[in-house]
Coordinates of C-alpha atoms and ligand atoms in Angstrom, one line a residue:
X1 CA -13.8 -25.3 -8.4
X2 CA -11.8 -23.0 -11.0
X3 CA -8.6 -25.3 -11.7
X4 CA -9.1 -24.8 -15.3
X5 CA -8.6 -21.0 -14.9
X6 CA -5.7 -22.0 -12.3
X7 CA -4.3 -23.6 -14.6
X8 CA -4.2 -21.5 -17.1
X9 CA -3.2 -18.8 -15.4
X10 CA -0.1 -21.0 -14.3
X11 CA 0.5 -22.2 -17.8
X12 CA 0.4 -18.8 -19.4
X13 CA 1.4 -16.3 -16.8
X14 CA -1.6 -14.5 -18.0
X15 CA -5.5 -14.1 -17.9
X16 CA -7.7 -11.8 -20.0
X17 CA -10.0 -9.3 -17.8
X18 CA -13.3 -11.4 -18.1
X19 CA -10.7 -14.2 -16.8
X20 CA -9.5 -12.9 -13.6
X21 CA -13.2 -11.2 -13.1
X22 CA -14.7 -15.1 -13.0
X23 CA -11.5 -16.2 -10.7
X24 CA -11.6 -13.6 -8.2
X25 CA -15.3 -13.4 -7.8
X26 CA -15.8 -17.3 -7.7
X27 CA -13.3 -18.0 -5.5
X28 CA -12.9 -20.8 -3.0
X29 CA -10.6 -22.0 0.1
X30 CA -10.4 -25.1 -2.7
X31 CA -9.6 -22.7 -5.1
X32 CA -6.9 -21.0 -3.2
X33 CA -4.8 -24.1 -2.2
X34 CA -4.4 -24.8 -5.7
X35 CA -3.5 -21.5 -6.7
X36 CA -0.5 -20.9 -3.7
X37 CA 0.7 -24.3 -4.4
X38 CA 1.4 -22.8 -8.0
X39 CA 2.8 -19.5 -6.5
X40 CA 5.1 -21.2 -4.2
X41 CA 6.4 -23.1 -6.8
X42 CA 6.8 -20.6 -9.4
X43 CA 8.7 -18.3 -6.7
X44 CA 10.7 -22.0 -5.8
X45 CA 12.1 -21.9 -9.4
X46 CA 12.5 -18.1 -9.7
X47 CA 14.5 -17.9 -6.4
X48 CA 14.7 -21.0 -4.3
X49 CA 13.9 -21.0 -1.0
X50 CA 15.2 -17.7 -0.2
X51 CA 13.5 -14.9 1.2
X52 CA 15.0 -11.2 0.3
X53 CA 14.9 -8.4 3.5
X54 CA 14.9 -5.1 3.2
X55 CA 15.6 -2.4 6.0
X56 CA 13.3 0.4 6.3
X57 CA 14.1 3.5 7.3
X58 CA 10.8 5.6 8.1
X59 CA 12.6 9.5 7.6
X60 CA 10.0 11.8 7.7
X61 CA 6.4 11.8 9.0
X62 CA 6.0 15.2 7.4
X63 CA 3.6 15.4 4.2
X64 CA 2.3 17.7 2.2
X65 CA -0.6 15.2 0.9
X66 CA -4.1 14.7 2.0
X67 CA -4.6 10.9 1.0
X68 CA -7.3 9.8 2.7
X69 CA -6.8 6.9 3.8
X70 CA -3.3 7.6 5.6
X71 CA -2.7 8.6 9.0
X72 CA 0.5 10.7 8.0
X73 CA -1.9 13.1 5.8
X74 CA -1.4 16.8 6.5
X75 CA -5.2 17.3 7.8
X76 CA -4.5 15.3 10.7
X77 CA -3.6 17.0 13.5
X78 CA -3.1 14.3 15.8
X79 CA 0.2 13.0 13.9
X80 CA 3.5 13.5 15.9
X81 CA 5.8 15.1 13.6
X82 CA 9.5 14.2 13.1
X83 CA 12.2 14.4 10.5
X84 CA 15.4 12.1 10.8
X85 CA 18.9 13.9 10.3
X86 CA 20.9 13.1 7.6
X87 CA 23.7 11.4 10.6
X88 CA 20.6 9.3 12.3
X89 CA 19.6 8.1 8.9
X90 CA 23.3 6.8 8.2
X91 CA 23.5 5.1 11.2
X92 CA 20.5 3.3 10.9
X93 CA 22.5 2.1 8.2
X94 CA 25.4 1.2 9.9
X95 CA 23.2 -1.1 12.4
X96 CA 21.7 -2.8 9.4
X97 CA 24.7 -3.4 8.0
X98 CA 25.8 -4.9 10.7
X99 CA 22.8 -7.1 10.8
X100 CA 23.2 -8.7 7.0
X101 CA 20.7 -5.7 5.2
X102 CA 21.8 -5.7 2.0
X103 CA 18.8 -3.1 1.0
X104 CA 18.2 0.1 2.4
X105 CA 15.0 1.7 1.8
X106 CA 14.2 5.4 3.1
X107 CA 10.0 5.9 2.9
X108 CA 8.4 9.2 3.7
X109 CA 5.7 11.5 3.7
X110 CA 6.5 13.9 0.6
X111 CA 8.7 16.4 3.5
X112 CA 9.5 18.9 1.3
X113 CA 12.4 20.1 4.2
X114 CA 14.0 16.8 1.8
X115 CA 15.1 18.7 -1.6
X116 CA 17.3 16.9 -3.8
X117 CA 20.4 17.6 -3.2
X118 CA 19.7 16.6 0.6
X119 CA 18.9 13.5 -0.8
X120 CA 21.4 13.1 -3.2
X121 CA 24.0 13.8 -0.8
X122 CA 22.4 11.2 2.0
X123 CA 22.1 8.6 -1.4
X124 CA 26.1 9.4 -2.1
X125 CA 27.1 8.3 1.4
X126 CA 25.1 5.6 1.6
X127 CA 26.4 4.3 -1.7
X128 CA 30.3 5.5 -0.8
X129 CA 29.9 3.7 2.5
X130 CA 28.3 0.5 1.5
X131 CA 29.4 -0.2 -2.3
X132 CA 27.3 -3.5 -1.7
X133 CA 24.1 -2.2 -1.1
X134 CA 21.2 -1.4 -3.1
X135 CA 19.4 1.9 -2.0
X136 CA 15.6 2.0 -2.9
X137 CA 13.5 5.7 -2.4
X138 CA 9.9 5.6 -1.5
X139 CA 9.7 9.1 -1.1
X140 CA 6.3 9.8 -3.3
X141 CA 5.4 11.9 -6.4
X142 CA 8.4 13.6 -7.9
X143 CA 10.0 15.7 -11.0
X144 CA 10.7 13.7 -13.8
X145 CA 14.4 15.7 -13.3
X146 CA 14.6 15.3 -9.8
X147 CA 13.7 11.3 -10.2
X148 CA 16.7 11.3 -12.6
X149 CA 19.2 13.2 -10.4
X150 CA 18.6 11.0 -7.3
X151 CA 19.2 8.1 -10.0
X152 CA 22.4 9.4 -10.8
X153 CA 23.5 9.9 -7.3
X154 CA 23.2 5.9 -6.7
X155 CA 19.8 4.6 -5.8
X156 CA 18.5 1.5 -7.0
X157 CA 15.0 1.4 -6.7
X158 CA 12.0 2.8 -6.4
X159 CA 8.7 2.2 -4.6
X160 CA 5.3 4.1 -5.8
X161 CA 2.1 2.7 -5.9
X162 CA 0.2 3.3 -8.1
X163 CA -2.9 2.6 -5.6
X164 CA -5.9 1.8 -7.8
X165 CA -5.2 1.8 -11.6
X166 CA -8.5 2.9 -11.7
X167 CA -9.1 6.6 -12.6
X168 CA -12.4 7.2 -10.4
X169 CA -11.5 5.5 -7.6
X170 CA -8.2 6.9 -7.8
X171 CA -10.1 10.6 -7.2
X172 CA -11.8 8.9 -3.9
X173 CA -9.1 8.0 -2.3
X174 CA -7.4 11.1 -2.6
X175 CA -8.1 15.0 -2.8
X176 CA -8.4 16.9 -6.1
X177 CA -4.5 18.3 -6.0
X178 CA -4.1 14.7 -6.2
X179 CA -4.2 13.0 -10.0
X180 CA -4.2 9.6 -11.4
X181 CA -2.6 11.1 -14.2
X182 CA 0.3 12.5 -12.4
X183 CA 0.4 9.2 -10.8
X184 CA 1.0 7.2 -13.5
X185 CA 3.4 9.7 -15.2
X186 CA 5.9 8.9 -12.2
X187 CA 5.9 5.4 -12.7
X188 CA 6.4 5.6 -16.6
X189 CA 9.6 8.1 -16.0
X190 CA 11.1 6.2 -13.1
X191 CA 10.8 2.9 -15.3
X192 CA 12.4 4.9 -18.9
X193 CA 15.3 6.5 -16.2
X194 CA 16.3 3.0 -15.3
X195 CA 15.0 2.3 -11.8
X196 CA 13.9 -1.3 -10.5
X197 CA 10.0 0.0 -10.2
X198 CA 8.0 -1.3 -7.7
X199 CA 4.1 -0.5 -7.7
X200 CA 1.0 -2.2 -6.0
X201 CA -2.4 -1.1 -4.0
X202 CA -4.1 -1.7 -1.1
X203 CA -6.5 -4.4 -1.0
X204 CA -10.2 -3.9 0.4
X205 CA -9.2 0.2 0.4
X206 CA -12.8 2.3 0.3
X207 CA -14.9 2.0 -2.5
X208 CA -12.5 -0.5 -4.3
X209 CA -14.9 -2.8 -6.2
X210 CA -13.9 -6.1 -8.0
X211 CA -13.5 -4.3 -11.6
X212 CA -11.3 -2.0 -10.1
X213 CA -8.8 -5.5 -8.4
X214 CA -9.1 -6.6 -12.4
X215 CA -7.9 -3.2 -13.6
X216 CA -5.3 -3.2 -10.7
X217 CA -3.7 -6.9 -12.3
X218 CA -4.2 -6.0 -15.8
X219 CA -2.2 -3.2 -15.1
X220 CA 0.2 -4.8 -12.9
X221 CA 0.7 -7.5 -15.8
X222 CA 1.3 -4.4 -18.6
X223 CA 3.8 -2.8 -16.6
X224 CA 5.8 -5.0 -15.5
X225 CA 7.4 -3.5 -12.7
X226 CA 10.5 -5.1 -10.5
X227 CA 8.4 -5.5 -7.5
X228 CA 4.6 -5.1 -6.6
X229 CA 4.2 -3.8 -3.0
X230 CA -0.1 -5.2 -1.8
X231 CA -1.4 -4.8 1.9
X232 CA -4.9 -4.8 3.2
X233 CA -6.4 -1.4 3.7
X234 CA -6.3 -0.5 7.4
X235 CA -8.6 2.3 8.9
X236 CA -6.9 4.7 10.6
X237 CA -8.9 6.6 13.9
X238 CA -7.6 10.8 12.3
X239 CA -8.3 10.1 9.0
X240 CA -11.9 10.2 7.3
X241 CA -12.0 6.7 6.5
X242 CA -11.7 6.0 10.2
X243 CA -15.0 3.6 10.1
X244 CA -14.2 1.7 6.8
X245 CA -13.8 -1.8 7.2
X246 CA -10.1 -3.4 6.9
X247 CA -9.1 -5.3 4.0
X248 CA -9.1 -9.2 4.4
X249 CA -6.2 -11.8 4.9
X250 CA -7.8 -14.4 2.8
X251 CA -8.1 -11.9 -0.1
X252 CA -4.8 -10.0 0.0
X253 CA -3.1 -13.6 -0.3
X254 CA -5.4 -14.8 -3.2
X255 CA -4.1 -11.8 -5.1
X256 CA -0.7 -12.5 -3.6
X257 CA -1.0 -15.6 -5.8
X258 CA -2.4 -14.8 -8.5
X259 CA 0.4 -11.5 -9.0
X260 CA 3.4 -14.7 -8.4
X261 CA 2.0 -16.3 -11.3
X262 CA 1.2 -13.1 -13.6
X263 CA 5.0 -12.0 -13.1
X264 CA 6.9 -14.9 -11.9
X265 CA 10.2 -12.9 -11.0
X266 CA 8.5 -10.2 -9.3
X267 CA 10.0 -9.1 -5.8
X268 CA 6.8 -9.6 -3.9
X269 CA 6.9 -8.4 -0.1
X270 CA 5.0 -10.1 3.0
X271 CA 4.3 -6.2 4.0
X272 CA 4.3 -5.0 8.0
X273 CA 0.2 -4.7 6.8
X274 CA -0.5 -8.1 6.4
X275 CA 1.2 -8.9 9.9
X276 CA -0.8 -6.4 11.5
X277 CA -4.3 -7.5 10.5
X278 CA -3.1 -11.1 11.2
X279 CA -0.3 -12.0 13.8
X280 CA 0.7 -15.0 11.2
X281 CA 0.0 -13.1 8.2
X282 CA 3.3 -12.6 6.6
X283 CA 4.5 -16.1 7.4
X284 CA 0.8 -16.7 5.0
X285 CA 2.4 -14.3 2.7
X286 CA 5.4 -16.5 2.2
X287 CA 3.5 -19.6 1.7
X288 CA 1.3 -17.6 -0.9
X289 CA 4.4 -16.6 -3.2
X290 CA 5.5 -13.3 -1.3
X291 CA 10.0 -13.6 -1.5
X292 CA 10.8 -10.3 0.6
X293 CA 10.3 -8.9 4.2
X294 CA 10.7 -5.4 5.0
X295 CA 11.7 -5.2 8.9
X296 CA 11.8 -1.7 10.3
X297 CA 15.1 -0.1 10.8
X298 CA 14.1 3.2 12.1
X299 CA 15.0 4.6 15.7
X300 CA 12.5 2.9 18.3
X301 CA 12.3 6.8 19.4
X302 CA 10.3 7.7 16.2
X303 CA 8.5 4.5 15.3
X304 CA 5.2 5.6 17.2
X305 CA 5.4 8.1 15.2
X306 CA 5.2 6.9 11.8
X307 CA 1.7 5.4 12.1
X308 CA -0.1 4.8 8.1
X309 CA -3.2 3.0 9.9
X310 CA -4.0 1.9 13.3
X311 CA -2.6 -0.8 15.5
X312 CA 0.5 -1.3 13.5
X313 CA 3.1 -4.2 14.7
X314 CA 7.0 -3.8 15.3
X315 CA 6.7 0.0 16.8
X316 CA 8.5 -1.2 19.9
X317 CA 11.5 -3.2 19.1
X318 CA 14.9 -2.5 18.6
X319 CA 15.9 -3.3 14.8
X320 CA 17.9 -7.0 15.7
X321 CA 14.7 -8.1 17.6
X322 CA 12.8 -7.3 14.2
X323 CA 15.2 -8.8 12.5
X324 CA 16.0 -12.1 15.0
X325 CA 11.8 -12.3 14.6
X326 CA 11.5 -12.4 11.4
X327 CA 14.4 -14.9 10.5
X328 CA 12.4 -17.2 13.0
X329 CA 9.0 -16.6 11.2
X330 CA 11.0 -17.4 7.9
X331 CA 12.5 -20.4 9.2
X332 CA 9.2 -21.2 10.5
X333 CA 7.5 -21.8 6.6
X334 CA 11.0 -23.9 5.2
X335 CA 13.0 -20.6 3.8
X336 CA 15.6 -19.2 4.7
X337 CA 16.5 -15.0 5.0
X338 CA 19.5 -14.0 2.6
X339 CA 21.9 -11.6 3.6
X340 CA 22.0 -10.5 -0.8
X341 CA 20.8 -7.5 -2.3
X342 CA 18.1 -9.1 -4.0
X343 CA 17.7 -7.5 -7.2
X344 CA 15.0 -8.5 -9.6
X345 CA 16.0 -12.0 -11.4
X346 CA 18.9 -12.3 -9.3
Ligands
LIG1 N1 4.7 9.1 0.7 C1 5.2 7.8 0.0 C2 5.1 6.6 0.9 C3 3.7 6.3 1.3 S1 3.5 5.1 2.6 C4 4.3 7.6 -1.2 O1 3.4 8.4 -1.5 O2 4.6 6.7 -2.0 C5 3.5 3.6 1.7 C6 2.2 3.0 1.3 O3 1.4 2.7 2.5 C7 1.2 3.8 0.5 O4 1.6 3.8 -0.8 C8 -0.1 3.2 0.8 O5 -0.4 2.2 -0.2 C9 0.1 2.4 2.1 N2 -0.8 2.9 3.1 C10 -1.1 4.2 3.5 N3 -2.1 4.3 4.4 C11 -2.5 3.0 4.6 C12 -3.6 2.4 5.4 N4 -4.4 3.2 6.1 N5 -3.7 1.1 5.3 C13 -2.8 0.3 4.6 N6 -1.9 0.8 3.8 C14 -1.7 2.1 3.8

C-alpha cells in the first residue's frame, strides 16, 4: 500500500518523477480507492458536485495526417468522407442550445477545404448568435497566425494533445512529416495568445512504456493547461495498429486521479473513449475526479462516419437522447449536469 505517496501527492499537488514512477508501477485496487477518494474530493471543493457538458460537433472527417493510430488518417481508404456546411454546423448549435450546451466544440481531421477565414466566419456567428457561449476548436496543428486570428474572431478554447510528451515515442505514433517539436510549439503559442489549453494522451497507446506516462504527468504538471483530455488507446481495424491491444479502464482512471490531484482545477473529461471500452466507464470517470462530458452533437447522418477507433458508442442517437443519457448516468454517481459554460476555475 502507497498511502504515503497518496498522500503526498494530495498534500502537495505534486510528485517528483522517481515519485510517480514508484506510484504508477506499484499500484493496487487498495491503492486506487484511496487515491479517487482524494480526487473526488479535490474536484468536490474545486467545483461542487457539478459536472460541465460540452457539445461536440464532429465537422470534417477529412485529414491530411497519417497518425497511426487513428481511423480518420489519410492512408485509409476505408474512411467515409464528409465535411459539414457552415449552415449544418450552426444548427447543430441551435439544437444544443436548445438543449442547455453552453460549450460548443467543432473537432476535425486537419480538412484543409477549412481555411481561416471559413472558420473565422463560422466562429463569428456562433459567437454573434449565442453571446453566452464559449466556442472551443480542436481542429489540430496550426500557424501560430492563424491560431491568433481564430482567437480574435471569438473562440475560447482549444483542444491539442500533446499525445506522448515523449520525443521517441512521439515519432512511433506518427509519420516523419509529423514532429514532436511542432507539437509542442502549438501548445506554447495557443497558451501565450490567451486560449484556455487543453492537452492530454492516450493511455495504453503502442509502445507507450511507464517512463513515457511519468514524462506525460510531469509535463502535464509544468504546463498547466485549462483542461487535460485522457482516453484509452483503441485499435482501429484500417489503421496499422489494428492488432494492438486497447488501453485499460483501471489504468486510464488511476491517472484520471492522480492528474485531479496534480492540477486541482483542471477541466478533466469522462471522454466518449472510456465509455466505449467500458459501458459504465465514464460514470467511473466521474467518481475518479473527471468534471466534464462531451456528448456528440453532430448529425446522426454523419456520425458513422467519424470513427477514431473501433466500436465507438453514441453513433446512433439523436443529440437529446445523448444528452437525456448522460444527465441519467450523471445523476446516477450524486452530480448533477450544469447548463454553464464551464470555464476553468469558474
Ligand atoms: N485532428 C485533431 C482532432 C483529433 S481527434 C487533432 O489532431 O487534434 C482527437 C483525439 O482522439 C486525438 O488527439 C487522439 O488522442 C484521439 N484518438 C485518435 N485515435 C484514437 C484511437 N484509436 N483510440 C483512442 N483515441 C484516439
Amino acid at each position: 500500500m502507497q498511502d504515503k505517496l497518496i498522500q503526498k501527492l494530495y498534500d502537495n499537488a505534486d510528485l517528483s518523477a522517481e515519485e510517480l514512477k514508484v506510484l504508477i508501477e506499484n499500484r493496487s485496487d487498495e491503492d486506487f480507492k484511496l487515491l479517487s477518494g482524494f480526487a473526488r474530493k479535490r474536484c468536490e471543493e474545486s467545483y461542487g458536485d457539478r459536472v460541465f457538458t460540452r457539445g461536440l460537433i464532429e465537422f470534417s472527417s477529412c485529414c491530411k495526417n497519417d497518425c497511426l493510430y487513428c481511423g480518420l488518417r489519410r492512408s485509409n481508404k476505408n474512411a467515409e468522407r464528409y465535411r459539414l456546411t457552415e449552415d449544418e454546423i450552426l444548427s447543430c448549435c441551435d439544437s444544443g442550445y436548445e438543449l442547455g450546451f453552453r460549450t460548443f466544440v467543432l473537432q476535425g481531421g486537419e480538412d484543409a477545404h477549412f481555411t481561416d477565414d471559413i472558420f473565422c466566419n463560422i466562429i463569428k456567428k456562433i459567437k454573434e448568435k449565442y453571446p453566452d457561449c464559449a466556442v472551443t476548436l480542436s481542429l489540430g496543428e496550426r500557424s501560430r497566425d492563424s491560431f491568433q486570428r481564430l482567437f480574435d474572431a471569438g473562440a475560447d478554447r482549444y483542444l491539442l494533445r500533446h499525445e506522448t510528451a515523449d520525443k521517441e515515442h512521439y515519432s512511433k505514433l506518427h509519420p516523419t512529416e509529423m514532429s514532436f517539436d511542432d507539437r509542442m510549439r502549438c501548445l506554447k503559442d495557443l497558451k501565450e495568445i490567451g486560449y484556455q489549453v487543453g492537452c492530454g494522451f492516450m493511455v495504453g497507446s503502442p509502445y507507450q512504456t511507464v517512463d513515457c506516462l511519468v514524462k506525460d504527468l510531469r509535463f502535464i504538471k509544468e504546463f498547466q493547461p485549462h483542461m487535460v483530455g485522457i482516453g484509452p488507446f483503441i485499435r482501429h481495424k484500417d489503421t496499422p495498429f489494428h492488432d494492438k491491444p486497447d488501453g485499460t479502464l483501471e489504468l486510464t482512471l488511476f491517472l484520471l486521479s492522480v492528474i485531479r490531484l496534480l492540477l486541482p482545477k483542471v477541466l478533466l473529461p469522462a471522454t466518449t473513449a472510456l465509455g466505449t471500452i467500458s459501458p459504465n466507464g465514464r460514470e467511473q470517470g466521474l467518481m475518479a475526479g473527471a468534471n466534464v462530458v462531451m456528448p456528440n452533437l453532430s448529425p446522426v447522418s454523419v456520425r458513422k462516419k467519424y470513427l477514431l477507433y473501433d466500436n465507438k458508442i453514441c453513433t446512433g442517437e439523436e443529440a437529446a437522447e445523448c444528452r437525456g443519457c448522460l444527465q441519467r448516468r450523471v445523476e446516477s454517481v450524486g452530480r448533477r449536469l450544469v447548463c454553464e459554460r464551464g470555464d476553468y476555475g469558474s
